[in-house]
Coordinates of N, CA and C in Angstrom, one line a residue:
M171 N 5.4 1.3 11.9 CA 6.8 1.6 11.7 C 7.0 2.9 10.9
N172 N 8.0 3.8 11.4 CA 8.3 4.9 10.6 C 9.9 5.0 10.7
D173 N 10.4 6.3 10.8 CA 11.8 6.4 10.7 C 12.6 5.7 11.8
N174 N 12.1 5.8 13.1 CA 12.9 5.3 14.2 C 12.0 4.6 15.2
F175 N 10.8 4.1 14.8 CA 10.0 3.3 15.7 C 9.7 2.0 15.1
I176 N 9.6 0.9 15.9 CA 9.0 -0.4 15.5 C 8.0 -0.8 16.5
G177 N 6.9 -1.3 16.0 CA 5.8 -1.8 16.9 C 5.8 -3.3 16.7
I178 N 5.8 -4.0 17.8 CA 5.7 -5.5 17.8 C 4.5 -6.0 18.6
K179 N 3.7 -6.8 17.9 CA 2.4 -7.2 18.6 C 2.6 -8.6 19.2
H180 N 2.2 -8.7 20.4 CA 2.4 -10.0 21.1 C 1.2 -10.1 22.2
D181 N 0.5 -11.2 22.1 CA -0.6 -11.4 23.1 C -1.6 -10.2 23.1
G182 N -1.9 -9.7 21.9 CA -2.9 -8.6 21.9 C -2.4 -7.2 22.2
V183 N -1.1 -7.1 22.5 CA -0.5 -5.8 22.9 C 0.6 -5.5 21.9
V184 N 0.6 -4.2 21.4 CA 1.7 -3.8 20.6 C 2.6 -2.9 21.4
K185 N 3.9 -3.4 21.5 CA 4.9 -2.7 22.2 C 5.8 -1.9 21.2
F186 N 6.2 -0.7 21.5 CA 7.0 0.1 20.6 C 8.4 0.3 21.1
Y187 N 9.3 0.2 20.1 CA 10.7 0.3 20.4 C 11.3 1.5 19.5
E188 N 12.1 2.3 20.1 CA 12.7 3.5 19.4 C 14.2 3.3 19.3
T189 N 14.7 3.9 18.2 CA 16.2 3.9 18.0 C 16.7 5.2 17.6
K190 N 17.9 5.5 17.9 CA 18.5 6.8 17.4 C 19.5 6.5 16.3
D191 N 20.1 5.3 16.3 CA 21.1 4.9 15.3 C 20.8 3.6 14.5
Q192 N 19.6 3.1 14.7 CA 19.2 1.8 14.1 C 20.0 0.6 14.6
K193 N 20.8 0.8 15.6 CA 21.5 -0.4 16.1 C 21.0 -0.8 17.5
K194 N 20.6 0.2 18.3 CA 20.1 -0.1 19.6 C 18.7 0.3 19.7
W195 N 17.8 -0.6 20.0 CA 16.3 -0.3 20.1 C 15.9 -0.4 21.6
I196 N 15.2 0.7 22.0 CA 14.8 0.9 23.4 C 13.3 0.8 23.5
Y197 N 12.8 -0.1 24.4 CA 11.4 -0.2 24.6 C 10.8 1.0 25.3
G198 N 9.7 1.5 24.8 CA 9.0 2.7 25.5 C 7.8 2.2 26.3
P199 N 7.9 2.0 27.6 CA 6.9 1.3 28.3 C 5.6 2.1 28.4
N200 N 5.6 3.4 28.1 CA 4.3 4.2 28.2 C 3.6 4.3 26.9
K201 N 4.1 3.6 25.9 CA 3.5 3.7 24.6 C 2.7 2.5 24.1
D202 N 2.5 1.5 24.9 CA 1.8 0.3 24.5 C 0.4 0.6 24.0
F203 N 0.1 -0.2 22.9 CA -1.3 -0.1 22.4 C -2.0 -1.4 22.7
K204 N -3.1 -1.2 23.4 CA -4.0 -2.3 23.8 C -5.4 -2.1 23.2
N205 N -5.6 -2.8 22.2 CA -6.9 -2.7 21.5 C -8.0 -3.3 22.4
P206 N -9.0 -2.5 22.8 CA -10.0 -3.0 23.8 C -10.9 -4.1 23.2
G207 N -11.0 -4.1 21.8 CA -11.8 -5.2 21.2 C -11.1 -6.3 20.7
G208 N -9.8 -6.3 20.8 CA -8.9 -7.4 20.2 C -8.8 -7.1 18.7
A209 N -7.8 -7.5 18.1 CA -7.5 -7.3 16.6 C -6.7 -8.4 16.1
E210 N -7.0 -8.8 14.8 CA -6.2 -9.8 14.1 C -4.9 -9.1 13.7
Q211 N -5.0 -7.9 13.3 CA -3.8 -7.2 12.8 C -3.8 -5.7 13.2
V212 N -2.6 -5.2 13.5 CA -2.4 -3.8 13.8 C -1.3 -3.3 12.8
F213 N -1.6 -2.2 12.1 CA -0.6 -1.7 11.1 C -0.5 -0.2 11.3
Y214 N 0.7 0.2 10.8 CA 1.0 1.7 10.8 C 0.3 2.3 9.6
F215 N -0.5 3.4 9.8 CA -1.2 4.1 8.8 C -0.3 5.2 8.2
F216 N -0.3 6.3 9.0 CA 0.6 7.4 8.6 C 0.7 8.4 9.8
G217 N 1.7 9.2 9.9 CA 1.9 10.1 11.0 C 1.8 9.5 12.3
S218 N 0.9 9.9 13.2 CA 0.8 9.3 14.5 C -0.5 8.4 14.6
Y219 N -0.9 7.8 13.4 CA -2.1 6.9 13.4 C -1.7 5.5 13.1
I220 N -2.4 4.6 13.8 CA -2.3 3.2 13.4 C -3.7 2.7 13.2
G221 N -3.8 1.5 12.5 CA -5.1 0.9 12.2 C -5.1 -0.5 12.9
A222 N -6.3 -0.8 13.4 CA -6.5 -2.1 14.0 C -7.6 -2.9 13.3
R223 N -7.3 -4.0 12.7 CA -8.2 -4.8 11.9 C -8.8 -6.0 12.6
D224 N -10.1 -6.1 12.6 CA -10.8 -7.3 13.2 C -11.7 -7.8 12.1
G225 N -11.3 -8.8 11.3 CA -12.1 -9.3 10.2 C -12.0 -8.3 9.1
K226 N -13.2 -7.8 8.7 CA -13.3 -6.8 7.6 C -13.4 -5.4 8.2
N227 N -13.4 -5.2 9.5 CA -13.6 -3.9 10.1 C -12.2 -3.4 10.6
I228 N -12.0 -2.1 10.3 CA -10.8 -1.4 10.7 C -11.1 -0.1 11.4
K229 N -10.5 0.0 12.6 CA -10.6 1.2 13.4 C -9.2 1.9 13.5
F230 N -9.3 3.2 13.6 CA -8.0 3.9 13.6 C -7.8 4.7 14.9
Y231 N -6.6 4.7 15.3 CA -6.2 5.3 16.6 C -5.1 6.3 16.4
H232 N -5.1 7.3 17.3 CA -4.1 8.4 17.2 C -3.4 8.5 18.6
T233 N -2.1 8.7 18.5 CA -1.4 8.9 19.8 C -1.0 10.4 20.0
D234 N -0.9 10.7 21.3 CA -0.5 12.1 21.6 C 1.0 12.0 22.1
R235 N 1.5 13.2 22.5 CA 2.9 13.2 22.9 C 3.2 12.4 24.1
S236 N 2.2 12.1 24.9 CA 2.5 11.3 26.1 C 2.5 9.9 25.8
G237 N 2.1 9.5 24.6 CA 2.1 8.1 24.2 C 0.8 7.4 24.4
A238 N -0.2 8.1 24.8 CA -1.6 7.5 25.0 C -2.2 7.4 23.6
W239 N -3.0 6.3 23.5 CA -3.7 6.0 22.2 C -5.2 6.3 22.4
N240 N -5.8 7.0 21.4 CA -7.2 7.4 21.4 C -7.8 7.0 20.1
Y241 N -9.0 6.4 20.3 CA -9.8 6.0 19.1 C -10.2 7.3 18.3
S242 N -10.0 7.2 16.9 CA -10.3 8.3 16.0 C -11.6 8.1 15.5
A243 N -12.6 8.7 16.1 CA -14.0 8.5 15.7 C -14.3 9.1 14.3
G244 N -15.1 8.4 13.5 CA -15.5 8.9 12.2 C -14.6 8.4 11.1
K245 N -13.5 7.6 11.4 CA -12.6 7.1 10.3 C -12.8 5.6 10.1
Y246 N -13.8 5.0 10.7 CA -14.0 3.6 10.7 C -14.2 3.1 9.2
L247 N -13.6 2.0 8.9 CA -13.7 1.4 7.6 C -14.1 -0.1 7.6
T248 N -15.2 -0.4 6.9 CA -15.6 -1.8 6.7 C -15.3 -2.2 5.3
L249 N -14.4 -3.2 5.1 CA -14.0 -3.6 3.7 C -15.2 -4.3 3.1
A250 N -15.2 -4.2 1.8 CA -16.3 -4.8 1.0 C -16.2 -6.4 1.0
D251 N -15.0 -6.9 1.1 CA -14.7 -8.3 1.1 C -13.8 -8.7 2.2
K252 N -13.8 -10.0 2.6 CA -12.9 -10.5 3.6 C -11.5 -10.3 3.1
T253 N -10.5 -10.3 4.0 CA -9.2 -10.0 3.6 C -8.2 -10.9 4.4
D254 N -7.0 -11.1 3.8 CA -5.9 -11.8 4.5 C -5.0 -10.8 5.3
G255 N -5.1 -9.5 4.9 CA -4.2 -8.5 5.5 C -4.4 -7.2 4.9
V256 N -4.0 -6.1 5.6 CA -4.1 -4.8 5.1 C -2.8 -4.0 5.3
F257 N -2.5 -2.9 4.6 CA -1.3 -2.1 4.8 C -1.6 -0.7 4.2
S258 N -0.8 0.2 4.7 CA -0.9 1.6 4.2 C 0.0 1.8 3.0
I259 N -0.5 2.4 1.9 CA 0.3 2.7 0.8 C 0.7 4.2 0.6
N260 N -0.2 5.0 1.2 CA 0.2 6.4 1.4 C -0.7 7.0 2.5
Y261 N -0.6 8.4 2.6 CA -1.3 9.0 3.8 C -2.8 8.9 3.8
S262 N -3.4 8.5 2.6 CA -4.9 8.4 2.5 C -5.4 7.1 1.9
T263 N -4.5 6.2 1.7 CA -4.9 5.0 0.9 C -4.3 3.7 1.6
I264 N -5.2 2.7 1.7 CA -4.7 1.4 2.2 C -5.0 0.3 1.1
G265 N -4.2 -0.7 1.2 CA -4.4 -1.9 0.4 C -4.9 -3.1 1.2
A266 N -5.7 -3.9 0.7 CA -6.2 -5.1 1.3 C -6.1 -6.3 0.4
W267 N -5.3 -7.3 0.8 CA -5.1 -8.4 0.0 C -5.8 -9.6 0.4
L268 N -6.2 -10.4 -0.6 CA -6.9 -11.7 -0.4 C -6.4 -12.6 -1.5
G269 N -5.8 -13.7 -1.2 CA -5.3 -14.6 -2.2 C -4.2 -13.9 -3.0
K270 N -4.5 -13.8 -4.3 CA -3.5 -13.2 -5.2 C -3.8 -11.7 -5.5
T271 N -4.8 -11.1 -5.0 CA -5.3 -9.8 -5.4 C -5.3 -8.8 -4.2
I272 N -4.8 -7.6 -4.6 CA -4.9 -6.4 -3.6 C -5.8 -5.4 -4.2
K273 N -6.8 -5.0 -3.3 CA -7.7 -3.9 -3.7 C -7.4 -2.7 -2.8
F274 N -7.6 -1.5 -3.3 CA -7.2 -0.3 -2.6 C -8.4 0.6 -2.3
Y275 N -8.3 1.2 -1.1 CA -9.3 2.1 -0.6 C -8.7 3.4 -0.2
E276 N -9.5 4.5 -0.4 CA -9.0 5.8 -0.2 C -9.9 6.6 0.7
T277 N -9.4 7.4 1.6 CA -10.2 8.3 2.5 C -10.1 9.7 2.1
N278 N -11.1 10.5 2.4 CA -11.1 11.9 2.2 C -10.9 12.7 3.5
K279 N -10.9 14.0 3.5 CA -10.6 14.8 4.7 C -11.7 14.6 5.8
Q280 N -12.9 14.1 5.4 CA -13.9 13.9 6.4 C -13.8 12.5 7.0
G281 N -12.9 11.7 6.5 CA -12.7 10.4 7.0 C -13.6 9.3 6.4
Q282 N -14.2 9.7 5.2 CA -15.1 8.7 4.5 C -14.2 7.9 3.5
W283 N -14.5 6.6 3.5 CA -13.7 5.7 2.7 C -14.5 5.3 1.4
A284 N -13.7 5.1 0.3 CA -14.3 4.6 -1.0 C -13.2 3.9 -1.7
A285 N -13.6 3.2 -2.8 CA -12.7 2.5 -3.6 C -11.7 3.5 -4.2
S286 N -10.4 3.1 -4.2 CA -9.3 4.0 -4.7 C -9.3 3.9 -6.2
P287 N -8.8 5.0 -6.9 CA -8.6 5.0 -8.4 C -7.5 4.1 -8.8
L288 N -6.6 3.7 -7.8 CA -5.6 2.7 -8.1 C -6.1 1.4 -8.6
K289 N -5.6 0.9 -9.7 CA -6.1 -0.4 -10.2 C -5.7 -1.5 -9.2
N290 N -6.6 -2.5 -9.2 CA -6.3 -3.7 -8.4 C -4.9 -4.3 -8.8
F291 N -4.2 -4.9 -7.9 CA -2.9 -5.5 -8.2 C -3.2 -7.0 -8.1
V292 N -2.8 -7.8 -9.2 CA -3.0 -9.2 -9.2 C -1.6 -9.9 -9.3
N293 N -1.3 -10.7 -8.4 CA 0.0 -11.4 -8.3 C -0.1 -12.8 -9.0
D294 N 1.1 -13.3 -9.3 CA 1.1 -14.7 -9.9 C 0.8 -15.7 -8.8
D295 N 1.3 -15.5 -7.6 CA 1.2 -16.4 -6.5 C 0.3 -15.8 -5.4
D296 N -0.1 -16.6 -4.4 CA -0.8 -16.1 -3.3 C 0.1 -15.1 -2.5
I297 N -0.5 -14.1 -2.0 CA 0.3 -13.0 -1.3 C 0.4 -13.3 0.1
D298 N 1.6 -13.2 0.7 CA 1.9 -13.5 2.1 C 2.1 -12.2 2.9
G299 N 2.3 -11.1 2.2 CA 2.4 -9.8 2.8 C 2.6 -8.7 1.8
A300 N 2.4 -7.5 2.2 CA 2.6 -6.3 1.3 C 2.9 -5.1 2.1
F301 N 3.6 -4.2 1.6 CA 3.9 -2.9 2.2 C 4.3 -1.9 1.1
T302 N 4.6 -0.7 1.5 CA 5.0 0.3 0.6 C 6.4 0.8 1.0
P303 N 7.3 0.9 0.0 CA 8.6 1.6 0.2 C 8.6 3.1 -0.2
G304 N 7.4 3.6 -0.4 CA 7.3 5.0 -0.7 C 5.9 5.2 -1.3
N305 N 5.4 6.5 -1.4 CA 4.1 6.7 -1.9 C 3.8 6.1 -3.3
N306 N 2.8 5.3 -3.3 CA 2.3 4.6 -4.5 C 3.3 3.6 -5.1
F307 N 4.3 3.3 -4.4 CA 5.2 2.1 -4.7 C 4.7 1.0 -3.9
L308 N 4.9 -0.2 -4.4 CA 4.3 -1.4 -3.8 C 5.3 -2.5 -3.7
A309 N 5.4 -3.2 -2.6 CA 6.2 -4.3 -2.4 C 5.3 -5.5 -2.0
V310 N 5.5 -6.6 -2.6 CA 4.6 -7.8 -2.4 C 5.4 -9.0 -2.1
R311 N 5.1 -9.7 -1.0 CA 5.9 -10.9 -0.6 C 5.1 -12.1 -0.9
A312 N 5.7 -13.1 -1.5 CA 5.2 -14.5 -1.7 C 6.3 -15.4 -1.2
G313 N 6.1 -16.0 -0.1 CA 7.2 -16.9 0.5 C 8.3 -16.0 1.0
K314 N 9.5 -16.4 0.5 CA 10.7 -15.7 0.9 C 11.1 -14.5 -0.1
T315 N 10.3 -14.3 -1.1 CA 10.6 -13.4 -2.2 C 9.7 -12.1 -2.1
V316 N 10.4 -11.0 -2.2 CA 9.6 -9.7 -2.3 C 9.9 -9.0 -3.6
R317 N 8.9 -8.7 -4.3 CA 9.0 -8.0 -5.6 C 8.4 -6.6 -5.5
F318 N 9.0 -5.7 -6.2 CA 8.6 -4.3 -6.1 C 7.9 -3.8 -7.4
Y319 N 6.9 -2.9 -7.2 CA 6.1 -2.4 -8.4 C 5.9 -0.9 -8.2
Y320 N 5.6 -0.3 -9.4 CA 5.3 1.1 -9.5 C 4.1 1.3 -10.4
V321 N 3.5 2.4 -10.4 CA 2.4 2.7 -11.3 C 3.0 3.4 -12.6
D322 N 2.8 2.7 -13.8 CA 3.3 3.3 -15.0 C 2.4 4.4 -15.5
P323 N 2.8 5.1 -16.6 CA 2.0 6.2 -17.1 C 0.5 5.8 -17.5
Q324 N 0.3 4.5 -17.8 CA -1.0 4.1 -18.2 C -1.9 3.7 -16.9
G325 N -1.2 3.8 -15.8 CA -1.9 3.4 -14.5 C -1.9 2.0 -14.2
N326 N -1.0 1.2 -14.9 CA -0.9 -0.2 -14.6 C 0.3 -0.4 -13.6
W327 N 0.3 -1.5 -12.9 CA 1.3 -1.9 -12.0 C 2.5 -2.5 -12.8
A328 N 3.7 -2.0 -12.7 CA 4.8 -2.5 -13.4 C 5.9 -2.9 -12.5
N329 N 6.6 -4.0 -12.8 CA 7.6 -4.7 -11.9 C 8.9 -4.0 -12.1
R330 N 9.5 -3.6 -10.9 CA 10.9 -3.1 -10.9 C 11.8 -4.3 -10.6
G331 N 12.0 -5.1 -11.6 CA 12.7 -6.4 -11.4 C 14.1 -6.3 -10.8
N332 N 14.8 -5.2 -11.0 CA 16.1 -5.1 -10.4 C 16.1 -5.1 -8.9
L333 N 15.0 -4.8 -8.2 CA 14.9 -4.7 -6.8 C 14.4 -5.9 -6.1
T334 N 14.1 -7.0 -6.9 CA 13.6 -8.2 -6.3 C 14.5 -8.7 -5.2
F335 N 13.9 -9.1 -4.0 CA 14.7 -9.5 -2.9 C 14.2 -10.9 -2.5
T336 N 15.2 -11.8 -2.3 CA 14.9 -13.2 -1.8 C 15.7 -13.5 -0.5
S337 N 15.0 -13.8 0.6 CA 15.7 -14.1 1.8 C 16.3 -15.4 1.8
T338 N 17.5 -15.5 2.4 CA 18.2 -16.8 2.5 C 17.7 -17.7 3.7
G339 N 17.0 -17.0 4.6 CA 16.4 -17.7 5.8 C 14.9 -17.6 5.8
A340 N 14.4 -18.2 6.9 CA 12.9 -18.2 7.1 C 12.4 -16.8 7.2
V341 N 11.1 -16.5 6.8 CA 10.5 -15.2 6.8 C 9.2 -15.3 7.5
D342 N 8.9 -14.5 8.5 CA 7.6 -14.4 9.1 C 6.9 -13.1 8.6
Q343 N 7.7 -12.0 8.4 CA 7.1 -10.8 8.0 C 8.3 -9.9 7.4
V344 N 7.9 -9.0 6.5 CA 8.9 -8.0 5.9 C 8.2 -6.7 6.0
F345 N 9.0 -5.6 6.3 CA 8.5 -4.3 6.4 C 9.5 -3.3 6.0
Y346 N 9.1 -2.0 5.9 CA 10.1 -1.0 5.4 C 10.1 0.2 6.4
L347 N 11.3 0.7 6.7 CA 11.4 1.9 7.5 C 11.7 3.1 6.5
N348 N 11.2 4.2 6.9 CA 11.4 5.4 6.0 C 12.8 5.9 5.9
T349 N 13.7 5.2 6.6 CA 15.1 5.5 6.5 C 15.7 4.9 5.3
G350 N 15.0 4.0 4.6 CA 15.5 3.2 3.4 C 15.9 1.8 3.8
S351 N 15.7 1.4 5.0 CA 16.0 0.0 5.4 C 14.8 -0.9 5.3
M352 N 15.0 -2.1 4.9 CA 13.9 -3.1 4.9 C 14.2 -4.1 6.0
G353 N 13.2 -4.4 6.8 CA 13.4 -5.3 7.9 C 12.8 -6.7 7.6
V354 N 13.5 -7.8 7.9 CA 13.0 -9.1 7.7 C 12.9 -9.8 9.1
L355 N 11.6 -10.1 9.5 CA 11.4 -10.8 10.8 C 11.4 -12.3 10.6
S356 N 12.2 -13.0 11.4 CA 12.2 -14.4 11.5 C 12.2 -14.8 13.0
G357 N 11.2 -15.4 13.5 CA 11.1 -15.7 14.9 C 11.1 -14.4 15.7
N358 N 12.1 -14.2 16.6 CA 12.1 -13.0 17.4 C 13.3 -12.1 17.0
T359 N 13.8 -12.3 15.8 CA 14.9 -11.5 15.3 C 14.6 -10.8 14.0
I360 N 15.0 -9.5 13.9 CA 14.8 -8.7 12.7 C 16.2 -8.4 12.1
K361 N 16.4 -8.8 10.9 CA 17.6 -8.4 10.1 C 17.2 -7.3 9.2
F362 N 18.1 -6.4 9.0 CA 17.9 -5.2 8.1 C 18.7 -5.2 6.9
Y363 N 18.1 -4.7 5.8 CA 18.8 -4.7 4.5 C 18.6 -3.3 3.9
Q364 N 19.5 -2.9 3.0 CA 19.4 -1.6 2.3 C 19.9 -1.8 0.9
V365 N 19.5 -0.9 0.0 CA 19.9 -1.0 -1.4 C 21.3 -0.4 -1.5
N366 N 22.2 -1.2 -2.2 CA 23.6 -0.7 -2.3 C 23.8 0.0 -3.6
K367 N 25.0 0.4 -3.9 CA 25.3 1.2 -5.1 C 25.0 0.5 -6.4
Q368 N 24.9 -0.8 -6.3 CA 24.6 -1.6 -7.5 C 23.1 -1.8 -7.7
G369 N 22.3 -1.3 -6.8 CA 20.9 -1.3 -6.9 C 20.3 -2.6 -6.4
T370 N 21.0 -3.4 -5.6 CA 20.5 -4.6 -5.1 C 20.4 -4.5 -3.5
W371 N 19.6 -5.4 -2.9 CA 19.5 -5.4 -1.5 C 20.7 -6.0 -0.8
E372 N 21.2 -5.4 0.2 CA 22.4 -5.8 0.9 C 22.2 -5.9 2.4
Y373 N 22.6 -7.0 3.1 CA 22.4 -7.2 4.5 C 23.3 -6.1 5.3
K374 N 22.7 -5.6 6.4 CA 23.4 -4.6 7.2 C 23.9 -5.3 8.4
P375 N 25.2 -5.8 8.4 CA 25.7 -6.5 9.6 C 25.8 -5.5 10.8
G376 N 25.5 -6.1 12.0 CA 25.6 -5.3 13.2 C 24.3 -4.6 13.6
F377 N 23.2 -4.7 12.7 CA 22.0 -4.0 13.0 C 20.8 -4.9 13.4
D378 N 21.1 -6.2 13.6 CA 20.0 -7.1 14.0 C 19.4 -6.7 15.3
F379 N 18.1 -6.9 15.4 CA 17.3 -6.6 16.6 C 16.6 -7.9 17.1
T380 N 16.9 -8.3 18.2 CA 16.3 -9.5 18.8 C 15.5 -9.0 20.1
F381 N 14.2 -9.4 20.1 CA 13.4 -9.0 21.2 C 12.8 -10.2 22.0

C-alpha cells in the first residue's frame, strides 16, 4: 500500500486497486503479483518493491511501469527466528513480530541484511499486526485496538496514547496509506479513518471499499 494503491491477496495472487480520490478503487488487471513459490504473506516494502514471506525466508520483487513483477536478486533475507508476520518500518528496515515481541532488521545499499539498531519492541499482549504510519513510527494491533509508538531521545519505544484506536467492529487487518488514512479490513470491506482536529481517529463516511 502507498498513496493510491491497495494490494489484496487471495488464493496466492495479489491484486492491485488504484484510486484517484480514495472513493472509487479500480482493479488493474495487468499488475497481479503471483509468487511462483507461494507465500504466507506479501507486504509493501517501499517505492516499487514488495516482499514475499515464506516461513523465515523473505524475497523481494520490483515492478516496472508495465506492471510486471521481477525478483530482486541479492536482497534475500532469512530471519534468525520464526515469525508471525513482518512489515516495513522505513525504506531500509523491516520489523518481524512473534508473540509479544518485534525485532528489526536493516539492509544496506548492497542488499545485505543485519540486525537493526532499533531496540526490540515488547508489547503487553500478543501482537496481531503491525505497520508504520511514518518513518520510525510504529503502530501495533492487539485484537481490535491499535496503539502508536515513537522512538524517544533515549532510543526507547514510547506510547503516543492520544492516538490509540479501537474498532467498534470485527478486525481482520489494519494498514496505513501515506495519504494519512488508516484502513480497517473486516471480511471483504475496508473502512477508512483519519485523525481529526482533536487528534483522535474519525471514520470517513462514503469511503468504504468492498471487493
